Coordinates of C-alpha atoms in Angstrom, one line a residue:
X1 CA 16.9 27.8 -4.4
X2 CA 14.5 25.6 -6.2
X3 CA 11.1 25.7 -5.3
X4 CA 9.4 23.0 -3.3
X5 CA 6.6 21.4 -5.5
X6 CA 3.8 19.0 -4.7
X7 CA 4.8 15.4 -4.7
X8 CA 3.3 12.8 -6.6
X9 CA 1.2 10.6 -4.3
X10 CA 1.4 6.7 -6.0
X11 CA -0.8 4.0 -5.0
X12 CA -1.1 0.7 -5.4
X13 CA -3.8 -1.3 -7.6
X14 CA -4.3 -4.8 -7.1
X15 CA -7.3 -5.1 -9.2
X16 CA -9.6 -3.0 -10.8
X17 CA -11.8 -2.2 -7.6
X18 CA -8.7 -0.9 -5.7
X19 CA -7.8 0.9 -8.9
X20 CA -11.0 2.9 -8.6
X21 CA -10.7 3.3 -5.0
X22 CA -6.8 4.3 -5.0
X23 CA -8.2 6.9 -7.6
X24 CA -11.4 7.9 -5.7
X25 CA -9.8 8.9 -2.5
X26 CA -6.9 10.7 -4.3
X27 CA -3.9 9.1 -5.8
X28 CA -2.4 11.0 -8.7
X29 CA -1.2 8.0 -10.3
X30 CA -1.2 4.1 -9.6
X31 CA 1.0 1.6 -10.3
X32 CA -0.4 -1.9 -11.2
X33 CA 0.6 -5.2 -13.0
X34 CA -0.5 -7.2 -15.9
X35 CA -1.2 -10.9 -15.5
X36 CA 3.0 -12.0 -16.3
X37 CA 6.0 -10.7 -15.1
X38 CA 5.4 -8.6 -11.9
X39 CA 6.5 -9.3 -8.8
X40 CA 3.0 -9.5 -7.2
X41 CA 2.2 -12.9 -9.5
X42 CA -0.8 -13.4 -6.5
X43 CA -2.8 -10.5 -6.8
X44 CA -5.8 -10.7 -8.7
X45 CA -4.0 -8.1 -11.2
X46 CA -5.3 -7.1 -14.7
X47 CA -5.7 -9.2 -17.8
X48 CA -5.1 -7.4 -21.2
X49 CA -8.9 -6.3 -21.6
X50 CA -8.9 -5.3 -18.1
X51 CA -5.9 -3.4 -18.3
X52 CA -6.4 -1.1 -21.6
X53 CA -10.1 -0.5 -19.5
X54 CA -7.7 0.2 -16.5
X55 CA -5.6 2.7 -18.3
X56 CA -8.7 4.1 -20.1
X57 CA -10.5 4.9 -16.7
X58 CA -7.7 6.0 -14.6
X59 CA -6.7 8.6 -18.0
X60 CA -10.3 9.5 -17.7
X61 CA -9.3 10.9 -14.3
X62 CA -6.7 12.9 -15.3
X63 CA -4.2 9.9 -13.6
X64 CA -1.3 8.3 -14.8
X65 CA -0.6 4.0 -14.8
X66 CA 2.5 2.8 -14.1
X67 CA 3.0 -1.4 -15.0
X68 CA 5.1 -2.8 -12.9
X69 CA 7.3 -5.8 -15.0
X70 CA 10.2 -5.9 -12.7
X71 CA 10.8 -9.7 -12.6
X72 CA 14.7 -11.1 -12.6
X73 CA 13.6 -12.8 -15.9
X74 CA 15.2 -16.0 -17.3
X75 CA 15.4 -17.2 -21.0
X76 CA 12.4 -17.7 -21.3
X77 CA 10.6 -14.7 -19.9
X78 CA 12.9 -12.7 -22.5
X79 CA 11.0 -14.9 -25.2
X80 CA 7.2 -14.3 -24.0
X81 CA 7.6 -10.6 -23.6
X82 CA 8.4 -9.4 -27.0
X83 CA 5.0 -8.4 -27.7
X84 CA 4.3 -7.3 -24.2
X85 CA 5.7 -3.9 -24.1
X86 CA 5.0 -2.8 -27.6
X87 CA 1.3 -3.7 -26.1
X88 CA 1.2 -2.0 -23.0
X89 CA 2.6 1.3 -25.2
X90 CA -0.4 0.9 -27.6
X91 CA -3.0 0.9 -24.4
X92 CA -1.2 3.8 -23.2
X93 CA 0.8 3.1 -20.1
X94 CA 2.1 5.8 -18.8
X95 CA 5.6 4.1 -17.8
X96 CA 7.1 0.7 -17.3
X97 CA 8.7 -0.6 -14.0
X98 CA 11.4 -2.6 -14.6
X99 CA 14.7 -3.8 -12.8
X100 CA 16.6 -6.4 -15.2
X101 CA 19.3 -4.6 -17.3
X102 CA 18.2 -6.7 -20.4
X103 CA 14.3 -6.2 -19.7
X104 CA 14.7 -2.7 -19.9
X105 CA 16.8 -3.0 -22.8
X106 CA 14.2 -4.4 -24.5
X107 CA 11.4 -2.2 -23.3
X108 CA 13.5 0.7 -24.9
X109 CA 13.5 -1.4 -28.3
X110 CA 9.8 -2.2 -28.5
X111 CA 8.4 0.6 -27.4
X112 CA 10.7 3.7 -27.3
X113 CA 8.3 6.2 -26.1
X114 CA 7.1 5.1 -23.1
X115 CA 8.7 6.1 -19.8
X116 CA 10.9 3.7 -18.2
X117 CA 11.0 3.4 -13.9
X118 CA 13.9 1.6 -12.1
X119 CA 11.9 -0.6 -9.8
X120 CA 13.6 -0.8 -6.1
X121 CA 14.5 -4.1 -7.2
X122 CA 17.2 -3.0 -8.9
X123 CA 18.7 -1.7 -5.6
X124 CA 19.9 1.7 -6.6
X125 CA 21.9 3.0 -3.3
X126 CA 24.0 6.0 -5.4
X127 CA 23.9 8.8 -7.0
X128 CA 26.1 6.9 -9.9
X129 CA 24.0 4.1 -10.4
X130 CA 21.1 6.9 -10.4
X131 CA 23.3 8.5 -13.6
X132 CA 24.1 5.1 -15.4
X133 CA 20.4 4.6 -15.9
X134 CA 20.0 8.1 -16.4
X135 CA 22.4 8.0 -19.2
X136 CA 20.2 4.5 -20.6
X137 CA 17.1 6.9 -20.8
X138 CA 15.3 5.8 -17.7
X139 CA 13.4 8.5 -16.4
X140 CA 12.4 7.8 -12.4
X141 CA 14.4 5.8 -10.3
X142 CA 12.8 4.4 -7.1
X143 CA 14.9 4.6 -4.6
X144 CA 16.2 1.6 -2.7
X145 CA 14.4 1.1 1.0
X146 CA 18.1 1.1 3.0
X147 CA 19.0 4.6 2.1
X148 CA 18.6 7.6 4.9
X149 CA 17.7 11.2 4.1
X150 CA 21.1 12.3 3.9
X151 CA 22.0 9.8 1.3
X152 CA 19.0 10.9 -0.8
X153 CA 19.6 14.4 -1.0
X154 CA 23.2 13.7 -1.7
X155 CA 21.7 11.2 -4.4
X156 CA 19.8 14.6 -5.6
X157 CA 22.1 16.8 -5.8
X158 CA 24.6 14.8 -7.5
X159 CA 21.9 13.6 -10.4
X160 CA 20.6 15.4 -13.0
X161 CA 17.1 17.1 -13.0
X162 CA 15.5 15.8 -15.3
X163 CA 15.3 12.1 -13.6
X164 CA 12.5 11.7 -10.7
X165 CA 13.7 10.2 -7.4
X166 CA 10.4 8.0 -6.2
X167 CA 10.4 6.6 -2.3
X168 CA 8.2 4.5 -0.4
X169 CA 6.5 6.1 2.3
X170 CA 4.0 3.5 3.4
X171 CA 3.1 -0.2 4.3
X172 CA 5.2 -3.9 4.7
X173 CA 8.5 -3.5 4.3
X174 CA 10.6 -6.7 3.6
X175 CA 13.4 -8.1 5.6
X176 CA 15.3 -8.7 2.4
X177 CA 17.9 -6.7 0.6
X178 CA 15.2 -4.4 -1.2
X179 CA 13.0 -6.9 -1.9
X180 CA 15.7 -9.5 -3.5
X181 CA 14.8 -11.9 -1.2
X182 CA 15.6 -15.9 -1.4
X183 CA 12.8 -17.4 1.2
X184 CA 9.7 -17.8 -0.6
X185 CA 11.7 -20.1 -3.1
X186 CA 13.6 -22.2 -0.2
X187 CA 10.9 -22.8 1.6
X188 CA 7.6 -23.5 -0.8
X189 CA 7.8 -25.8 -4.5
X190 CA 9.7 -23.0 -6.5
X191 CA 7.8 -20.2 -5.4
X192 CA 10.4 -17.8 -6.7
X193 CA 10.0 -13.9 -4.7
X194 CA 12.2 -12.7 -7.5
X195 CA 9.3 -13.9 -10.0
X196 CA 6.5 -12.3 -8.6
X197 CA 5.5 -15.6 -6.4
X198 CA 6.4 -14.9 -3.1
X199 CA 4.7 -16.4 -0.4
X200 CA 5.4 -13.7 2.2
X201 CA 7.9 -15.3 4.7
X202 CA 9.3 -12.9 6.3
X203 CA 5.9 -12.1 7.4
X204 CA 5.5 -15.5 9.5
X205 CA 6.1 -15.8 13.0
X206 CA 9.0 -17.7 13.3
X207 CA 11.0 -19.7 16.3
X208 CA 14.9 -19.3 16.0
X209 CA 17.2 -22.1 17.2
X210 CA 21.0 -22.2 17.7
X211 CA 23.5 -24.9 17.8
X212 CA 26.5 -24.0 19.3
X213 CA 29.8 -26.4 17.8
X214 CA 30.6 -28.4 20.9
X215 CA 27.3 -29.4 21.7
X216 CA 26.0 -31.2 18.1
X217 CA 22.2 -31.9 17.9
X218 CA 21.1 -29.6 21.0
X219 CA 19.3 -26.9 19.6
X220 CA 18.9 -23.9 22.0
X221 CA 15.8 -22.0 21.1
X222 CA 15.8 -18.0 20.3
X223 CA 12.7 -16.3 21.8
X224 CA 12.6 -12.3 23.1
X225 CA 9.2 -12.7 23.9
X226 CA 5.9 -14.6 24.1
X227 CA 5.3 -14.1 19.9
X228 CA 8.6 -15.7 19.3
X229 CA 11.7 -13.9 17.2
X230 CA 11.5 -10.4 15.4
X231 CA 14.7 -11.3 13.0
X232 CA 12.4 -11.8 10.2
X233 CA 9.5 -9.4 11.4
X234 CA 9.7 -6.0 9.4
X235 CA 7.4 -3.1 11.0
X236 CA 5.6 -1.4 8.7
X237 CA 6.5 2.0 7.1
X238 CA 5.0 5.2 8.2
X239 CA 6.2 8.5 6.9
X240 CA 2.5 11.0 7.0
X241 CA 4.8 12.9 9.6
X242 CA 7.5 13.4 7.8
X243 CA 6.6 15.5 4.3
X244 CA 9.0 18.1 4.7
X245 CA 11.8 16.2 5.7
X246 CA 10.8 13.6 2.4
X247 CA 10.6 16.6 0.2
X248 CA 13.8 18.0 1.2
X249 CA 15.6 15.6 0.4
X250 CA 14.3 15.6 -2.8
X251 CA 11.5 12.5 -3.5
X252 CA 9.4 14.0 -5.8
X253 CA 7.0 10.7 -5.5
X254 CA 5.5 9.3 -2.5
X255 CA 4.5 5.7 -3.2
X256 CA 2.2 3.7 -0.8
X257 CA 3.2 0.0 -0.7
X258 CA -0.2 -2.7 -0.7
X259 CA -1.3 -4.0 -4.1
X260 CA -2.1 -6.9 -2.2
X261 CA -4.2 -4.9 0.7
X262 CA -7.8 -4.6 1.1
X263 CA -9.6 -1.3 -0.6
X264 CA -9.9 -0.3 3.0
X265 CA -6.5 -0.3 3.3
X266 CA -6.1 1.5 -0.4
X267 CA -8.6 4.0 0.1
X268 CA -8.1 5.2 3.8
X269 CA -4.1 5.2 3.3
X270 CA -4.4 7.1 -0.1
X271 CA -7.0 9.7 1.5
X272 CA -4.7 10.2 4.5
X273 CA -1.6 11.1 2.5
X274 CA -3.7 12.7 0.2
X275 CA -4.5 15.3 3.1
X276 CA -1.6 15.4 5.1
X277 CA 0.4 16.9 2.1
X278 CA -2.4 18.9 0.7
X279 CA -2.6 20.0 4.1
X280 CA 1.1 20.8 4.5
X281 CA 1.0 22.7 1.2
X282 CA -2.0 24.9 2.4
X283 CA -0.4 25.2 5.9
X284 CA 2.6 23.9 7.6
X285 CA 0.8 24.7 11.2
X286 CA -1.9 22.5 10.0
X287 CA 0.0 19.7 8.7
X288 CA 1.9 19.7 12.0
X289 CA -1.1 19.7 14.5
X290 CA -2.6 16.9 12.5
X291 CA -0.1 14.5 12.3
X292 CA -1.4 13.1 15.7
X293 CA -4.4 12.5 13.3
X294 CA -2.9 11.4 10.4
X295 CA -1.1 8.4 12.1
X296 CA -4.3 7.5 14.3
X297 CA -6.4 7.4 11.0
X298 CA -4.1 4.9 9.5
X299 CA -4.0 2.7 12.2
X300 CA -7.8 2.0 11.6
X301 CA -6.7 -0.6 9.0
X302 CA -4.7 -4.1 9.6
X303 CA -0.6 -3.1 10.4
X304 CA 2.3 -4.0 11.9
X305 CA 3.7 -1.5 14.2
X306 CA 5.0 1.6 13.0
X307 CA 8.3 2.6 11.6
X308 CA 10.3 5.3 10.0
X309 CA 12.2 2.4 8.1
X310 CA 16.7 3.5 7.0
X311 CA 15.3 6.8 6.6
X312 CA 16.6 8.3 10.0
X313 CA 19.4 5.6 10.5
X314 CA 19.5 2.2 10.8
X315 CA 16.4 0.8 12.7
X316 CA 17.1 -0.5 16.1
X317 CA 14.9 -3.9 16.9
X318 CA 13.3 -3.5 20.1
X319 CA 11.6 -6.5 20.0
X320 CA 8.3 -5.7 20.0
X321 CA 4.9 -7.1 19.4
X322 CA 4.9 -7.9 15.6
X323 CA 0.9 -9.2 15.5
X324 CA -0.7 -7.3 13.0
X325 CA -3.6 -5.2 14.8
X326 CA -6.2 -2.1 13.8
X327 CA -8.8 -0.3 15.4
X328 CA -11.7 -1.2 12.7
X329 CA -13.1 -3.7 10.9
X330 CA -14.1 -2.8 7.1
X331 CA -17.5 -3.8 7.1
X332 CA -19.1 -2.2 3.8
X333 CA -19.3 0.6 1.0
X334 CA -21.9 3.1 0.4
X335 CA -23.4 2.7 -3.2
X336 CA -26.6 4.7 -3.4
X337 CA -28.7 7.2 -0.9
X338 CA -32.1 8.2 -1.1
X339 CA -35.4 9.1 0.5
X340 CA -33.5 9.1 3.8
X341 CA -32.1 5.4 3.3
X342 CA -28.2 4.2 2.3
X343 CA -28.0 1.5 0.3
X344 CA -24.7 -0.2 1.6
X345 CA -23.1 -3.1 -0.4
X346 CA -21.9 -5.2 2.6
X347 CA -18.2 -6.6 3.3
X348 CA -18.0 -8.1 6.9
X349 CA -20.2 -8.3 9.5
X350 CA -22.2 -5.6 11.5
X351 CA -25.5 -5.6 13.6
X352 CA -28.7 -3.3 13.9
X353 CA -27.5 -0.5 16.8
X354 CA -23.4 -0.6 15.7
X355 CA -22.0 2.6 15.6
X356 CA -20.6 3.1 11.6
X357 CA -17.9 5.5 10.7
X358 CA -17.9 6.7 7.4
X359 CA -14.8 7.3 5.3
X360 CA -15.9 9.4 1.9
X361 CA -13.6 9.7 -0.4
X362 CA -13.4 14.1 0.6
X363 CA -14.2 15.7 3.5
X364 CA -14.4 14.5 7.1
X365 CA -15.4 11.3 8.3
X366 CA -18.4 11.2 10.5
X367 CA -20.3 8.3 12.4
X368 CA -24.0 7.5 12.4
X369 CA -26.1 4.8 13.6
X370 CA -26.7 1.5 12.1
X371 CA -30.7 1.2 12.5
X372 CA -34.0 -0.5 10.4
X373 CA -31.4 -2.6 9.0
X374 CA -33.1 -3.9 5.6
X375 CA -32.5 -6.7 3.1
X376 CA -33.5 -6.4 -1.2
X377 CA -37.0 -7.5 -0.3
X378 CA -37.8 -5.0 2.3
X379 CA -36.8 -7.5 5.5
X380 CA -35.5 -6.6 8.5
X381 CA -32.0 -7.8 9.2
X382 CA -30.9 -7.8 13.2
X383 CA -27.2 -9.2 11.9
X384 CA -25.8 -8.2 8.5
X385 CA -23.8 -11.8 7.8
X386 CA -23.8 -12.3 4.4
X387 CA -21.1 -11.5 2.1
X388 CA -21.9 -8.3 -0.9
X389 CA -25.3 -8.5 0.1
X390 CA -27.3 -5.1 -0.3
X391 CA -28.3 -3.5 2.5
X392 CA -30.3 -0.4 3.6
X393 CA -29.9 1.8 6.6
X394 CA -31.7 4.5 7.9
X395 CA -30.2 8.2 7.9
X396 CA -31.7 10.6 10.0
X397 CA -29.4 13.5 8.9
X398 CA -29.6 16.1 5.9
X399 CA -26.1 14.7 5.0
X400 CA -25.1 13.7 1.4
X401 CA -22.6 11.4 1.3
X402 CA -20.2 10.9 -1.6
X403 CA -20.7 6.8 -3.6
X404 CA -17.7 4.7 -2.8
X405 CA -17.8 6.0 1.4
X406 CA -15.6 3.6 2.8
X407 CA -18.0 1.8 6.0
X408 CA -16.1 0.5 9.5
X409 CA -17.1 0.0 12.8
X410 CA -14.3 -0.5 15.8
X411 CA -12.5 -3.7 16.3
X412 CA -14.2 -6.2 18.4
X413 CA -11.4 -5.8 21.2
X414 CA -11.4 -2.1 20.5
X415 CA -14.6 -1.6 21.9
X416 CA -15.1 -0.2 25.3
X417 CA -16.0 -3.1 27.9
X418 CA -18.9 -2.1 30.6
X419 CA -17.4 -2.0 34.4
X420 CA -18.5 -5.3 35.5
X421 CA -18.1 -3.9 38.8
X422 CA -20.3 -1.3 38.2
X423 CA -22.9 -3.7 36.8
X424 CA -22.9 -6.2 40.0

């Protein structure tokens, strides 16, 4: 029986900042795009300096960069990316990320020794599709989203060793076909999803209406409950309670979805994974009483509600509330300590007296008080309102705390309410 190894844990990296962060908090590899032909055209994404720095630092780390350049191109994307791959291979990208036959074709021509991934674009639902591109040279397949457990390890055992089977395990999942998804382009001035300019649609609320033959022009409206229809509402993925049954079917990379996500989001998701399968790896007892954990940690940061996706069976829709919603608000990062201060570059609002929760990149989080708030010039600050600005705080512990500590404070309608009875 082969032996179970460690997964890779991916993360995303919309910029260099998340890059850092993704890395900080424990990804073994991220996957990122260029400025041109990704299918996250919006994010803020690297340029060519900023990418061969990117690649640099991440390598520096001992962790591999995967650019994504899994665009359906047309004509005329074949034209401008001649010089692109035989680029990224000089910067030293670990793989490529592709899901058009005749862009991986040409990755393979201009530059031969750089791994080739099968983006989940390329909806790859078999093991025979997983050989075909096998027998082209790819090296990882990611796996499409509709497939169930069974299916993968049938997928696994029916392909050969030597290709990796990749799987999301976290974040938006979209209500199209894998991703190949039409809306964006019908509904907004050519703002093709295929292209890497999609506007998000499926992630609007929307209000359904019927018209039934006989009765031409009177439109019946479509709403399970007060937030309107869930037809286009996809959950969000959450598999930190499910390792073993991942890794026996046979993923041998767990990828977080969220290039375009906060670094909040990036760095608490990639610590929690981080730890759950570290944690199940040390000891399975431990992995299991924390899941409770795990999944109550990740719902600090913005989500939809929770989901184990195809990989069980089909989803059932049970029509429920698709608001996004969290448990805390991001509110800074920790740059600096010394002489019993924190220097803390602010992100979002918080007052003298709120309770902070600190995220460092190892170890447990832990709370302390936010008190003698201070500005650059010495200043007190009763409100911290002002965007990046550099803060102190006091701390009265012996406590060193790691650079790069994620900062939150609970949600506004998280917070425990006096008894107004109690108070008349």
């Amino acid at each position: 029986m082969k032996k179970i190894t460690k997964p890779e844990l991916l993360a995303p990296a919309g910029d260099f900042e998340k890059l850092k962060f993704a890395i900080l908090y424990g990804a073994d590899a991220v996957y990122l795009s260029g400025t041109s032909f990704g299918l996250r055209a919006k994010a803020k994404n690297f340029d060519n300096a900023e990418l061969a720095a990117a690649i640099s630092y991440a390598h520096s780390k001992n962790v591999k960069v995967y650019v994504t350049v899994n665009i359906f191109a047309h004509n005329e994307n074949i034209q401008e990316m001649q010089d692109y791959f035989e680029n990224l291979a000089e910067m030293g990208a670990d793989a490529f990320i592709v899901s058009d036959p005749g862009v991986f074709q040409l990755a393979k021509k201009e530059a031969p020794l750089t791994e080739i991934h099968i983006s989940t674009q390329a909806n790859t639902t078999n093991y025979a599709s997983v050989n075909f591109w096998h027998s082209l040279g790819a090296s990882r397949v990611i796996l499409a989203r509709e497939l169930n457990l069974q299916e993968i390890a049938e997928t696994r055992k029916k392909s050969p060793q030597s290709i990796k089977l990749e799987g999301f395990v976290h974040g938006a999942m979209c209500m199209a076909y894998s991703g190949r998804c039409m809306l964006s382009r019908y509904m907004t001035n050519d703002r093709d999803a295929n292209l890497g300019a999609c506007t998000h649609p499926c992630r609007y609320g929307y209000k359904l209406y019927a018209e039934e033959n006989s009765r031409p022009g009177a439109f019946m409206p479509i709403e399970e409950h007060a937030n309107g229809t869930d037809i286009f509402a996809a959950e969000d993925l959450c598999m930190v309670g499910y390792i073993p049954e991942l890794l026996a079917a046979g993923l041998e990379s767990f990828k977080i979805e969220g290039r375009m996500k906060t670094i909040f989001y990036t760095g608490l998701t990639t610590k929690v994974y981080r730890k759950a399968i570290d944690d199940f790896f040390e000891d399975m007892n431990k992995y299991n009483e924390n899941v409770p954990n795990y999944v109550k940690l990740l719902q600090m940061a913005s989500h939809r509600p929770f989901t184990t996706g195809f990989y069980f069976g089909k989803p059932t829709n049970e029509f429920l509330d698709m608001s996004y919603s969290r448990s805390h608000d991001f509110v800074g990062i920790l740059l600096a300590q010394e002489n019993g201060k924190l220097l803390i570059e602010q992100r979002n609002v918080f007052e003298e007296n709120d309770i902070l929760e600190f995220i460092p990149p190892t170890g447990e989080n832990f709370s302390l008080k936010a008190t003698n708030i201070t500005d650059e010039k010495g200043e007190f600050v009763s409100r911290a309102n002002r965007a990046r600005q550099k803060l102190t705080i006091d701390n009265p512990t012996n406590r060193t705390i790691e650079p790069f500590t994620l900062i939150c404070k609970k949600a506004f309608d998280q917070i425990e309410k006096p008894n107004q009875t109690e108070q008349l």
